[in-house]
Coordinates of C-alpha atoms in Angstrom, one line a residue:
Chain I
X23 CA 0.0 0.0 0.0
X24 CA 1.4 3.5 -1.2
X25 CA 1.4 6.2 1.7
X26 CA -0.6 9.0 0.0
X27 CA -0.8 12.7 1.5
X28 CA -3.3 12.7 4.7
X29 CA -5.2 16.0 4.9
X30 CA -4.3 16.4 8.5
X31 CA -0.8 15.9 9.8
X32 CA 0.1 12.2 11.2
X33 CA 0.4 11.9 15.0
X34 CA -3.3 12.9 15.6
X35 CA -5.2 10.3 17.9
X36 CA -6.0 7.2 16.0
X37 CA -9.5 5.6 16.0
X38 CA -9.4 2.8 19.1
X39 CA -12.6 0.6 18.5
X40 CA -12.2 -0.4 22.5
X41 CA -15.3 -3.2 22.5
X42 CA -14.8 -4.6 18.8
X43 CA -18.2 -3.0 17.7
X44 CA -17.5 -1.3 15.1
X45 CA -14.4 -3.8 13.6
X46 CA -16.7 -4.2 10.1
X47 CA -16.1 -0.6 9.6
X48 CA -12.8 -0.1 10.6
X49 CA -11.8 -3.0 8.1
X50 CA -13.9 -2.2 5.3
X51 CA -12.6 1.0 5.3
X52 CA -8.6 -0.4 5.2
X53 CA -10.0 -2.7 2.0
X54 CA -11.5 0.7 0.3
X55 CA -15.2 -0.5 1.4
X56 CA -17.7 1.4 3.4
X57 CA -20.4 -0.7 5.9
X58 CA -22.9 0.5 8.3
X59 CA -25.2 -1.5 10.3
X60 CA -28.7 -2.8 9.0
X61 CA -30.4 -4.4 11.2
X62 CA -32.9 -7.4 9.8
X63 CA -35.8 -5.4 10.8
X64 CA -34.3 -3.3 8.6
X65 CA -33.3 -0.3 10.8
X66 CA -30.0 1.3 9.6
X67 CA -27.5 2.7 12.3
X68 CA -24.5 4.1 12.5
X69 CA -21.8 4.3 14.6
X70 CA -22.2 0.1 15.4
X71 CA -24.2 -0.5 18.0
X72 CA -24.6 -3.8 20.4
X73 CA -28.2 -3.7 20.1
X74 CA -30.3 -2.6 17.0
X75 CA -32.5 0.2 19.4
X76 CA -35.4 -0.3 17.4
X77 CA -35.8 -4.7 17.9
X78 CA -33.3 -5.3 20.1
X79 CA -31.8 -7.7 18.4
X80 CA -28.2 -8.2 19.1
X81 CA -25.2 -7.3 16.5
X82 CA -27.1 -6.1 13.9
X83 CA -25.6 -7.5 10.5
X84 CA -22.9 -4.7 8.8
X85 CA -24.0 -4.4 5.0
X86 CA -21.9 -2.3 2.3
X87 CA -23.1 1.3 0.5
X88 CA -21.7 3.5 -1.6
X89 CA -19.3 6.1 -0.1
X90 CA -21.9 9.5 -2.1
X91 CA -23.7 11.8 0.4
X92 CA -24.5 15.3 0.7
X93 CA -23.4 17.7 2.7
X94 CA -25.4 18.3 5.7
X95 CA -23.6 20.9 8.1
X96 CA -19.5 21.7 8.4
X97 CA -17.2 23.7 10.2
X98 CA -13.9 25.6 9.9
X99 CA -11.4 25.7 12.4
X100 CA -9.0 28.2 13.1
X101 CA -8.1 27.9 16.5
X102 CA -6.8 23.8 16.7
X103 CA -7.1 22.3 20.2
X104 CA -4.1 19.9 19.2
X105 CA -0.5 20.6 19.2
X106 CA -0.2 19.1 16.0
X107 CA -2.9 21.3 14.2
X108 CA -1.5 24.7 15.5
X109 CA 0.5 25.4 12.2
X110 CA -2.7 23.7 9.9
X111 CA -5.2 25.6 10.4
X112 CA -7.7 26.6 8.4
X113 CA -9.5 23.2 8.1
X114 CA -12.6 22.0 6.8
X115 CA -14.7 19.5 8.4
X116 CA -18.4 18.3 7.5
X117 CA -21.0 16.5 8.4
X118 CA -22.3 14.0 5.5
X119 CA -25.9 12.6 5.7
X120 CA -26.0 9.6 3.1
X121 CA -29.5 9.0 1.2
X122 CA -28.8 5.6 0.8
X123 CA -28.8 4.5 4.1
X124 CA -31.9 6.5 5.4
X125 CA -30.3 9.4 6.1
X126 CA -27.5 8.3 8.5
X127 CA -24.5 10.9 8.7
X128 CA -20.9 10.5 9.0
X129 CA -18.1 13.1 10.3
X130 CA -15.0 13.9 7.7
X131 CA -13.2 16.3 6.7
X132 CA -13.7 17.9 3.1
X133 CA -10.8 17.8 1.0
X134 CA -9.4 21.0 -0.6
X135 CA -9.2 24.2 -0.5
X136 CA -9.8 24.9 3.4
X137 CA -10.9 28.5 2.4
X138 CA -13.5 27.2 0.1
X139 CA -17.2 28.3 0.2
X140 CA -19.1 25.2 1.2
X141 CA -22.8 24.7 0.3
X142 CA -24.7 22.3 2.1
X143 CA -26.6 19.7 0.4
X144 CA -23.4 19.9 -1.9
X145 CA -22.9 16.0 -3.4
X146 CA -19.7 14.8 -2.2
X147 CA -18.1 11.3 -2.4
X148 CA -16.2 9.5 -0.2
X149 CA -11.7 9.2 -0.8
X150 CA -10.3 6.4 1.5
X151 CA -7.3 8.0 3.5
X152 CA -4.8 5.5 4.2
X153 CA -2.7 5.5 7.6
X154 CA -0.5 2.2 6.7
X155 CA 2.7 3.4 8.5
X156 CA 0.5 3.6 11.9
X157 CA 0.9 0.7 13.8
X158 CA -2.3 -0.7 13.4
X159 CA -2.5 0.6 10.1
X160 CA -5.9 2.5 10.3
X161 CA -7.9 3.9 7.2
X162 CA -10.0 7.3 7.2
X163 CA -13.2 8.0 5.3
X164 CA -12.8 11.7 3.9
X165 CA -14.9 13.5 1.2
X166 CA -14.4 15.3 -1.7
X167 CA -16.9 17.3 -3.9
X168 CA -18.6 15.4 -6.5
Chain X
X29 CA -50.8 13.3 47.3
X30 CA -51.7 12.3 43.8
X31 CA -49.6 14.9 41.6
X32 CA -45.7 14.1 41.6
X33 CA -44.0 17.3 41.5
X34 CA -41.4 19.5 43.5
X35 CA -43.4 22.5 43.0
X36 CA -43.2 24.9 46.0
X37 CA -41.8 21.8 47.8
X38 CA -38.3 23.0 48.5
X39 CA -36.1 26.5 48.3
X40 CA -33.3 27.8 47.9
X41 CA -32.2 30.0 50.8
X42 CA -28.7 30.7 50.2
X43 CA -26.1 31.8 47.9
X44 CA -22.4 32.2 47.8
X45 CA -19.5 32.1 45.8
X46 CA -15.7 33.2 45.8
X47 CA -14.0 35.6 44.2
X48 CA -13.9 34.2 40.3
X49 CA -10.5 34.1 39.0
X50 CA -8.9 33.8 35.3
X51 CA -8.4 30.0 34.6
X52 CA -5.2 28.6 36.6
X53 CA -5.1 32.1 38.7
X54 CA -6.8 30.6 42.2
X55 CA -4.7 31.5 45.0
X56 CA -6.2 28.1 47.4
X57 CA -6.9 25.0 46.1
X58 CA -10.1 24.1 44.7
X59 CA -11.4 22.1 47.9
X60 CA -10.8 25.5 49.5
X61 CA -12.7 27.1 47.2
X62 CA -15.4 24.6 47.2
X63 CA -15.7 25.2 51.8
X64 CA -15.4 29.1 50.8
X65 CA -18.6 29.1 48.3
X66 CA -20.8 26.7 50.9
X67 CA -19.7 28.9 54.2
X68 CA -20.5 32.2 52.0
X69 CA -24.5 30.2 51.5
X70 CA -24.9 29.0 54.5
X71 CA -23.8 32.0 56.3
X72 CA -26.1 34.0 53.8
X73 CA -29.1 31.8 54.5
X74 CA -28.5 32.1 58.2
X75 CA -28.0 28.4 58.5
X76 CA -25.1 26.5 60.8
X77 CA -23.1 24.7 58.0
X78 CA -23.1 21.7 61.3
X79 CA -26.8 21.6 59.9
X80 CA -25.9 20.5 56.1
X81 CA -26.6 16.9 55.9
X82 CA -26.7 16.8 51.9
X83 CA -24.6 17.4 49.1
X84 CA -25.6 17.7 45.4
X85 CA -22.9 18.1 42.3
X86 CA -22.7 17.5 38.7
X87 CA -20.5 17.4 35.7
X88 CA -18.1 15.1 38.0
X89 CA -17.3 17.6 40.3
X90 CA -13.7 16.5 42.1
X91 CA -14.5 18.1 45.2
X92 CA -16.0 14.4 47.5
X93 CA -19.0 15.8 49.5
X94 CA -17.7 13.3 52.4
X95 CA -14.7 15.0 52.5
X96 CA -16.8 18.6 52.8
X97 CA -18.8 17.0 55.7
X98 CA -16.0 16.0 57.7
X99 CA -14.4 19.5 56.8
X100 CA -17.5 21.4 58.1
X101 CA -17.9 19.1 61.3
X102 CA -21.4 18.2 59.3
X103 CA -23.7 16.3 62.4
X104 CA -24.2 13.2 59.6
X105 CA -24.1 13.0 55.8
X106 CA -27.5 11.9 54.3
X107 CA -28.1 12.3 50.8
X108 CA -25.2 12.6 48.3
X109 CA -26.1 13.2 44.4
X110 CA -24.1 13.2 41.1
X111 CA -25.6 14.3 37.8
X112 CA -24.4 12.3 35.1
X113 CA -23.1 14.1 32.3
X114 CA -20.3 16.7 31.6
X115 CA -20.5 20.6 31.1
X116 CA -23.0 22.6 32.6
X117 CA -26.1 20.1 31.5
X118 CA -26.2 19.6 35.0
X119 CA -26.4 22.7 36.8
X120 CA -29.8 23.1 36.9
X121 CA -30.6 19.4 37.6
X122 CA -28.6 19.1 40.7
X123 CA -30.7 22.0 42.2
X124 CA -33.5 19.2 41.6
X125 CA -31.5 16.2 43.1
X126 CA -31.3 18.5 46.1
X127 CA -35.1 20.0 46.5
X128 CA -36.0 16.1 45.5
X129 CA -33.9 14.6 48.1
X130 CA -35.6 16.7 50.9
X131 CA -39.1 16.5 49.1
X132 CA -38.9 12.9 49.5
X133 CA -37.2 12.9 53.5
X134 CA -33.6 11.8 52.3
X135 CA -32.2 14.5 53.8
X136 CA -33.3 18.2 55.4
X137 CA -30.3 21.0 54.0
X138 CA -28.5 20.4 51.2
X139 CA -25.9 21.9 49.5
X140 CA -25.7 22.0 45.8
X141 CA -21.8 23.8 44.2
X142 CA -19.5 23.5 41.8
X143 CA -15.9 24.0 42.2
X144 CA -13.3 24.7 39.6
X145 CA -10.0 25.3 39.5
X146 CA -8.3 24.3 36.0
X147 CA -4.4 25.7 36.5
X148 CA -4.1 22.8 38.3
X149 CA -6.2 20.4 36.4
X150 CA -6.2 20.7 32.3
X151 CA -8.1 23.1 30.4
X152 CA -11.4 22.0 28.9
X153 CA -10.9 24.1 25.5
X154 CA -7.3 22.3 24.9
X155 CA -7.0 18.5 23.6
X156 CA -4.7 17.0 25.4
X157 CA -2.4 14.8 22.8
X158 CA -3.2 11.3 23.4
X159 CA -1.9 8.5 20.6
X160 CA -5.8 7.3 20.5
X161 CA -9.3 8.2 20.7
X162 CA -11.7 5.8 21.9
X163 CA -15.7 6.2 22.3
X164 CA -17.3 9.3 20.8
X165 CA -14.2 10.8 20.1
X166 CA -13.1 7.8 17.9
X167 CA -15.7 9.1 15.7
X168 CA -14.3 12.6 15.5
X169 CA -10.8 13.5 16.9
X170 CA -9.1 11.7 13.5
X171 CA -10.7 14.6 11.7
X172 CA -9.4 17.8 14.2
X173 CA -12.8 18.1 15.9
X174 CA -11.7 17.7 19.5
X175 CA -13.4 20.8 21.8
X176 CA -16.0 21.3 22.9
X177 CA -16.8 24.0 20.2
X178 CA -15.9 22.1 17.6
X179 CA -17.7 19.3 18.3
X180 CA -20.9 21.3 18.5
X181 CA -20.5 23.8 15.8
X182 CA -21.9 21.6 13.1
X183 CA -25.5 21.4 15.0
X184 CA -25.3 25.3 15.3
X185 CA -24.0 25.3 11.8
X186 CA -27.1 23.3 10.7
X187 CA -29.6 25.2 13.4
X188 CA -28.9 28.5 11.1
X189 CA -29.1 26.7 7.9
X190 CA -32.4 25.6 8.5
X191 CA -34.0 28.5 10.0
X192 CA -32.3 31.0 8.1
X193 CA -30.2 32.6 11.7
X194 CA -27.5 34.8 11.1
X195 CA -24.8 35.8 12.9
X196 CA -26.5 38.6 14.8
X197 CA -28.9 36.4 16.7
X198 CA -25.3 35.0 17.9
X199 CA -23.7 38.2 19.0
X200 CA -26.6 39.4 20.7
X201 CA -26.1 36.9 23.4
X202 CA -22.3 37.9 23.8
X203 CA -23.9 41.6 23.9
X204 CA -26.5 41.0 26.3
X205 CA -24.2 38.7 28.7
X206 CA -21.1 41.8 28.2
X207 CA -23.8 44.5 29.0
X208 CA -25.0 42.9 32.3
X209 CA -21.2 42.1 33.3
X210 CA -20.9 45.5 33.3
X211 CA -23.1 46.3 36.0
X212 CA -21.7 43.7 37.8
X213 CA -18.8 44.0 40.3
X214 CA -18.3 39.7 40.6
X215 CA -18.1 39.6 37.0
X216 CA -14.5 39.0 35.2
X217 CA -15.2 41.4 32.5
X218 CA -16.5 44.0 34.1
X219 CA -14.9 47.2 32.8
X220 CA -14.3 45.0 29.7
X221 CA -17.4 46.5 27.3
X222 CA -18.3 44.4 24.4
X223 CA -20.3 46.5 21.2
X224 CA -20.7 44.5 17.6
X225 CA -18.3 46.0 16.0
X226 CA -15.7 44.5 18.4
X227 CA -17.6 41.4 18.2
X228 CA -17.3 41.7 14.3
X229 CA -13.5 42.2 14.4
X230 CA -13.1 38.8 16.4
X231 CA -10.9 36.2 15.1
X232 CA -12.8 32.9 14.4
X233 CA -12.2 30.1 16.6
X234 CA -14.6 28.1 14.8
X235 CA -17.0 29.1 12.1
X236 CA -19.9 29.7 13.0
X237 CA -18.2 31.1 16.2
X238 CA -16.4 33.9 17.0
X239 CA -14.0 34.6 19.9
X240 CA -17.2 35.8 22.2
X241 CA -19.2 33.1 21.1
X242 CA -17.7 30.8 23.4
X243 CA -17.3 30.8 27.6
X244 CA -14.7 31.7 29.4
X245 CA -12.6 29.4 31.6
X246 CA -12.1 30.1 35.2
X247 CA -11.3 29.3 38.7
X248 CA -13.4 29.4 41.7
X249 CA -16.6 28.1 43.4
X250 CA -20.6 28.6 43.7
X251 CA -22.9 27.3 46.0
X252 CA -26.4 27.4 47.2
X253 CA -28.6 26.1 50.0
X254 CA -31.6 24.3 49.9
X255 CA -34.5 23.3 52.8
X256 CA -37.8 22.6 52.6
X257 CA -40.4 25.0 52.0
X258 CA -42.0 24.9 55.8
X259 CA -38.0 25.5 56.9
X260 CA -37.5 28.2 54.7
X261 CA -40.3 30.5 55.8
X262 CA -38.8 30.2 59.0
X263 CA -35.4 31.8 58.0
X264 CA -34.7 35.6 57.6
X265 CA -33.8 35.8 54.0
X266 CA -36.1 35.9 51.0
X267 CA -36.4 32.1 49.1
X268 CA -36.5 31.1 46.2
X269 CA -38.8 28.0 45.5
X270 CA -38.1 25.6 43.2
X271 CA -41.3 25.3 40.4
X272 CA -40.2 23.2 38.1
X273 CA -37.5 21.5 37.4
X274 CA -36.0 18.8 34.8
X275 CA -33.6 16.9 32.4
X276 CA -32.7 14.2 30.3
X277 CA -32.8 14.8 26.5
X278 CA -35.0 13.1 23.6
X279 CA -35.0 10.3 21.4
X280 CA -31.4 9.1 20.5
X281 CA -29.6 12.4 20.8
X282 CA -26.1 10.9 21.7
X283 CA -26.8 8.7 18.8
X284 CA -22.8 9.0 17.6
X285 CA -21.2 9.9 15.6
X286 CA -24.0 12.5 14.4
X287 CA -26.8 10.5 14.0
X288 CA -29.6 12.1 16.2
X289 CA -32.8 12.2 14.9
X290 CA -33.5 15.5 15.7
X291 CA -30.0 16.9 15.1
X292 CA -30.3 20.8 14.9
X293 CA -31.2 20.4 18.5
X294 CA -30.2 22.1 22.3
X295 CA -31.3 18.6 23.2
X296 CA -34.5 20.6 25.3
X297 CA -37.4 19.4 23.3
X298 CA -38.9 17.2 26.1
X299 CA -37.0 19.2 29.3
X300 CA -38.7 21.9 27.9
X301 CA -42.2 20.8 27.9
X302 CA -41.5 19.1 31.4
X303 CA -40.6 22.2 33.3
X304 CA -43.2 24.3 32.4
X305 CA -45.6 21.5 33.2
X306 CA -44.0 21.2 36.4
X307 CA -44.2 24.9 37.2
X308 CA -47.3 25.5 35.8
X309 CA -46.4 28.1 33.9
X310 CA -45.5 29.2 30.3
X311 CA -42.7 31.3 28.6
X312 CA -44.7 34.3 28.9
X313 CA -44.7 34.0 32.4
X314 CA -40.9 34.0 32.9
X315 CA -39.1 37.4 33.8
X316 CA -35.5 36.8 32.8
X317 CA -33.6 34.0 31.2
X318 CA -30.3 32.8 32.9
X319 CA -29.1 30.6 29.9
X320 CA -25.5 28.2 29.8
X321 CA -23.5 30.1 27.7
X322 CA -20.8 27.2 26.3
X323 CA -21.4 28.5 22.9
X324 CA -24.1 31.3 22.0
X325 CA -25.2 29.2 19.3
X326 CA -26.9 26.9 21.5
X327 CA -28.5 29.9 23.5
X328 CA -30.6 31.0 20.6
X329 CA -31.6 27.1 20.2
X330 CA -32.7 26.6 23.5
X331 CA -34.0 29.9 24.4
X332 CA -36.3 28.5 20.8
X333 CA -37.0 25.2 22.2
X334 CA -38.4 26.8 25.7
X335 CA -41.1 28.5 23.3
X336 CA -39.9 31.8 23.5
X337 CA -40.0 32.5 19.5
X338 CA -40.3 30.1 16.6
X339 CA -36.7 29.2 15.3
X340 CA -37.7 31.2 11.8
X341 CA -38.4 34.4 14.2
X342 CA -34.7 34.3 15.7
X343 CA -33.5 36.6 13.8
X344 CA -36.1 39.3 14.8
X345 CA -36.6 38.1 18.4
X346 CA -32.2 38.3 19.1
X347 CA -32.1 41.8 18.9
X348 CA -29.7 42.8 21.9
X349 CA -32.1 46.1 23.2
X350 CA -35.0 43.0 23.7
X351 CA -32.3 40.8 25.8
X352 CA -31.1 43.7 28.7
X353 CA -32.7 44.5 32.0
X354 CA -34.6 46.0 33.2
X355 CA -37.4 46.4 30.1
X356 CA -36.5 44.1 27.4
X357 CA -39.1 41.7 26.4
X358 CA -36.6 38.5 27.6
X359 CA -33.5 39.9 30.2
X360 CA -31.1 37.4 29.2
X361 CA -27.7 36.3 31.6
X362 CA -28.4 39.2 34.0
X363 CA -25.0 38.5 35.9
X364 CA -23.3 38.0 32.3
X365 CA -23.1 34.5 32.5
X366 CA -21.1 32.1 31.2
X367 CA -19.5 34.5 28.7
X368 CA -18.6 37.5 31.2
X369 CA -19.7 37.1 34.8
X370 CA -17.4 33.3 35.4
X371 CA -17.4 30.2 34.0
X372 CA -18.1 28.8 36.9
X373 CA -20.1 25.7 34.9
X374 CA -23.4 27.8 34.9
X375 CA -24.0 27.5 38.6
X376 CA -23.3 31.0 38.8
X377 CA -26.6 30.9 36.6
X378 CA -28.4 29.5 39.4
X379 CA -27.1 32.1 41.8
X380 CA -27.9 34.9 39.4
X381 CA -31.7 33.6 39.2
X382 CA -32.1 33.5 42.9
X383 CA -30.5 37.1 43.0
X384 CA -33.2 38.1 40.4
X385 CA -36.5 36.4 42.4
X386 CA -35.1 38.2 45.6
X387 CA -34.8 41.4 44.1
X388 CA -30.9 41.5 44.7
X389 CA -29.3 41.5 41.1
X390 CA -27.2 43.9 39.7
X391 CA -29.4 44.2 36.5
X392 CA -32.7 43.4 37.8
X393 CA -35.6 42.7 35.5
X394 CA -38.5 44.4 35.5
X395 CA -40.7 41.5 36.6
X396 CA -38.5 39.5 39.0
X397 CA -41.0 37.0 40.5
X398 CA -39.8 34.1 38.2
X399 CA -37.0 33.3 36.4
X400 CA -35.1 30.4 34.9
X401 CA -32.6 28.8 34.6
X402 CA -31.0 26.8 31.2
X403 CA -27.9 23.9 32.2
X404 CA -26.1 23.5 29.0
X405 CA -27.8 23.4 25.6
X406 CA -26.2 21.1 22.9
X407 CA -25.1 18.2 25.3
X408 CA -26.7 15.1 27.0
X409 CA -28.3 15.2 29.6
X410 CA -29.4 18.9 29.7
X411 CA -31.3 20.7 32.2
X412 CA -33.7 23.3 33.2
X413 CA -34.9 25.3 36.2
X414 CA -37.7 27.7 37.4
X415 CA -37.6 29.2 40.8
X416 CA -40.0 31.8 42.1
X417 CA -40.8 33.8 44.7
X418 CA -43.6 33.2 47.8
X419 CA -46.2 34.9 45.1
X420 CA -46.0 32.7 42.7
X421 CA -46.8 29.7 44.6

């Protein structure tokens, strides 16, 4: 696996999945994939969850969609609360809400321009961000305008 | 008695707090602090701090309310409460831990404070670099959202999107809260004027929010003191009784990483509803507004979910004349809050409301009878407070 440019700096906190929950999306994300939860009742959710909240039924099953969304709110920062980000700044992060998936939302942040005029409800697909020299090797979902 | 409520059940009789400091500037530690703010209550109520035999906290307060009762020579220790749940949602909610704990004969005089001293313990605003991020923060601090501002910006972000708020309904919290500070001697920015076009000049920390958008961070301690209704009318200061009170939040708001239903929410939907119907009153009936500043974002959202103005009408309803005592239509963070008076994790919100129903505030509302009390929009659990005075029982 190449190392490709991260938007933020290396050496930010890497995602710890502490109870295993969410190890389907943590891996499909490492083999370019996107999952979220769908539960049999057919209840979607996202982050993973022990319990599908609507039937209760345990570990609902982790099904794969199509990393396309819209934009659905964002943020730039200019004050960074990590060392790390002191010298980055401006950045861009959004909040994505996903149609195919019943409107769940994800957290990323939106390549480019950090200046840019965003416009939400903006189309926006997902770029798979590759940490491999991190020990685990993690993967980030970011997004991009379409 | 068929109707659970607290209503006119228990009071608040006391109020103190210490000097408030700039973050990491306390001279005592913050145990110190904590016995200065309950001896300033107690001695305010008229009440022997031997006499305490309750402690109520929040937002995981360091301070061990055994170790205050064994400081103050307390005759026993009865009731001891913790709000779940970070920031200020608890401020108001640990006043109703207190007044429910001596409603229900777990205990007779209870003291509900914060303490804060963060020189010696972290700042909230500032991540602290840690090689992983576990939980919620999985979910976010990858991506640079790690503050408390920037984790909530987006549901401000998406509050003004869909309702069409601009920035001005913002400021005019940071101008209301800066205005009162001014007639406030307590407050740190007293002497420290705020107008827009300062506000305007601001460097972002975090679009949508400015510099004054966001608390401060400080040192020191608040307390109050809470008996029973028949108890208070016996003592020589003026009560406050407790109306209504409550908190929680609604369906699935901690839904991470984003996924709440309702997500362009203060999270006061249903605490909303529940602490009129405990007071038995509405939003007209409310004479000022002490509202948890953490970001003034969330102020114009919860100030909309308490039914003061539709969301569409926050543009026209956030004008900064309508938010000052004493004649606006809605005094707003008389003591200047969060933003101006102290971060002292909105319990100096509490104080400022009892100040208001006694007739003691610096700003003082034109109607004073009521006023309430709004513990930390945006988070989980949030919560909400009305006290009043003997009249309005």
């Amino acid at each position: 696996m190449n190392a490709t440019p991260t938007y933020l700096p290396e050496g930010l906190p890497a995602p710890l999945d502490e109870e295993g929950v969410n190890a389907p999306y943590w891996n499909g994300l490492r083999d370019g994939v996107l999952r979220v939860q769908r539960c049999g009742c057919g209840q979607w959710q996202f982050g993973g969850e022990h319990l599908c909240h609507r039937c209760h039924a345990w570990d609902p099953p982790w099904v794969e969609i199509e990393p396309r969304g819209t934009i659905y709110s964002w943020e730039r920062v200019w004050h960074a609360a990590h060392p790390l980000l002191k010298s980055r700044v401006p950045y861009l992060a959004v909040v994505v809400e996903l149609p195919q998936a019943a409107g769940l939302r994800m957290l990323g942040n939106l390549l480019g321009d950090p200046v840019q005029a965003v416009t939400i409800g903006a189309v926006v697909e997902g770029v798979f961000e590759h940490h491999p020299q991190h020990d685990p090797p993690y993967t980030l979902l970011q997004w991009r305008l379409c | 008695m068929s109707q659970r409520t607290l209503r006119g059940r228990a009071a608040i009789v006391g109020v103190g707090e210490t000097v408030y400091y700039k973050h990491g500037q306390a001279p005592v530690p913050e145990f110190r602090l904590a016995l200065q703010a309950i001896l300033a209550a107690c001695a305010d109520a008229g009440i022997d701090p031997h006499d305490i035999d309750g402690f109520a906290g929040y937002s995981n307060d360091r301070t061990d309310p055994s170790r205050l009762a064994a400081a103050l020579g307390c005759r026993r220790l009865r009731s001891t409460t913790m709000q779940w749940g970070g920031g200020g949602g608890g401020c108001a909610a640990a006043v109703g831990n207190a007044a429910a704990a001596i409603a229900g004969g777990l205990a007779d005089c209870v003291v509900v404070f914060r303490a804060l001293a963060q020189g010696a313990q972290g700042r909230f605003g500032q991540a602290r670099p840690q090689p992983t991020a576990g939980a919620e923060m999985a979910w976010m601090a990858p991506y640079g959202v790690q503050s408390p501002a920037q984790k909530y910006a987006f549901k401000v972000r998406r509050f003004m999107h869909e309702h069409g708020v601009r920035q001005e309904a913002l400021r005019a919290v940071a101008l209301a809260s800066y205005h009162h500070a001014q007639r406030n001697p307590r407050a740190v920015m007293h002497g420290r004027p705020l107008d827009a076009a300062r506000y305007d000049a601001s460097r972002w920390i975090v679009e949508p929010f400015h510099l004054y958008d966001l608390c401060l961070e400080n040192d020191g301690a608040a307390a109050t003191v809470l008996v029973s209704a028949e108890r208070a009318r016996e003592l020589r200061g003026k009560p406050a009784y407790v109306l209504g009170v409550a908190a929680g939040s609604d369906f699935r708001t901690f839904a991470n990483p984003v996924n709440a239903p309702h997500y362009a929410s203060a999270s006061f939907v249903n605490v909303a509803q529940e602490v009129f119907r405990m007071a038995d009153l509405g939003p007209s009936d409310i004479g000022s507004v002490q509202a948890y500043e953490n970001f003034t974002g969330g102020v114009v959202m919860a100030l909309a979910e308490h039914g003061f103005f539709r969301p569409d009408a926050a543009n026209d309803f956030m004008q900064p004349e309508q938010l000052v005592a004493p004649d606006g239509r809605l005094p707003l963070n008389t003591s200047g809050g969060n933003l101006a008076e102290c971060y002292m994790h909105g319990f100096e919100l509490v104080i400022e409301a009892v100040r208001q129903v006694r007739g003691q505030s610096t700003a003082q509302a034109k109607r004073h009878d009521t006023s309430l009390v709004i513990g930390g929009p945006l988070v989980s659990p949030v919560s909400s407070l009305i006290v009043g005075s003997e009249d309005t029982l």
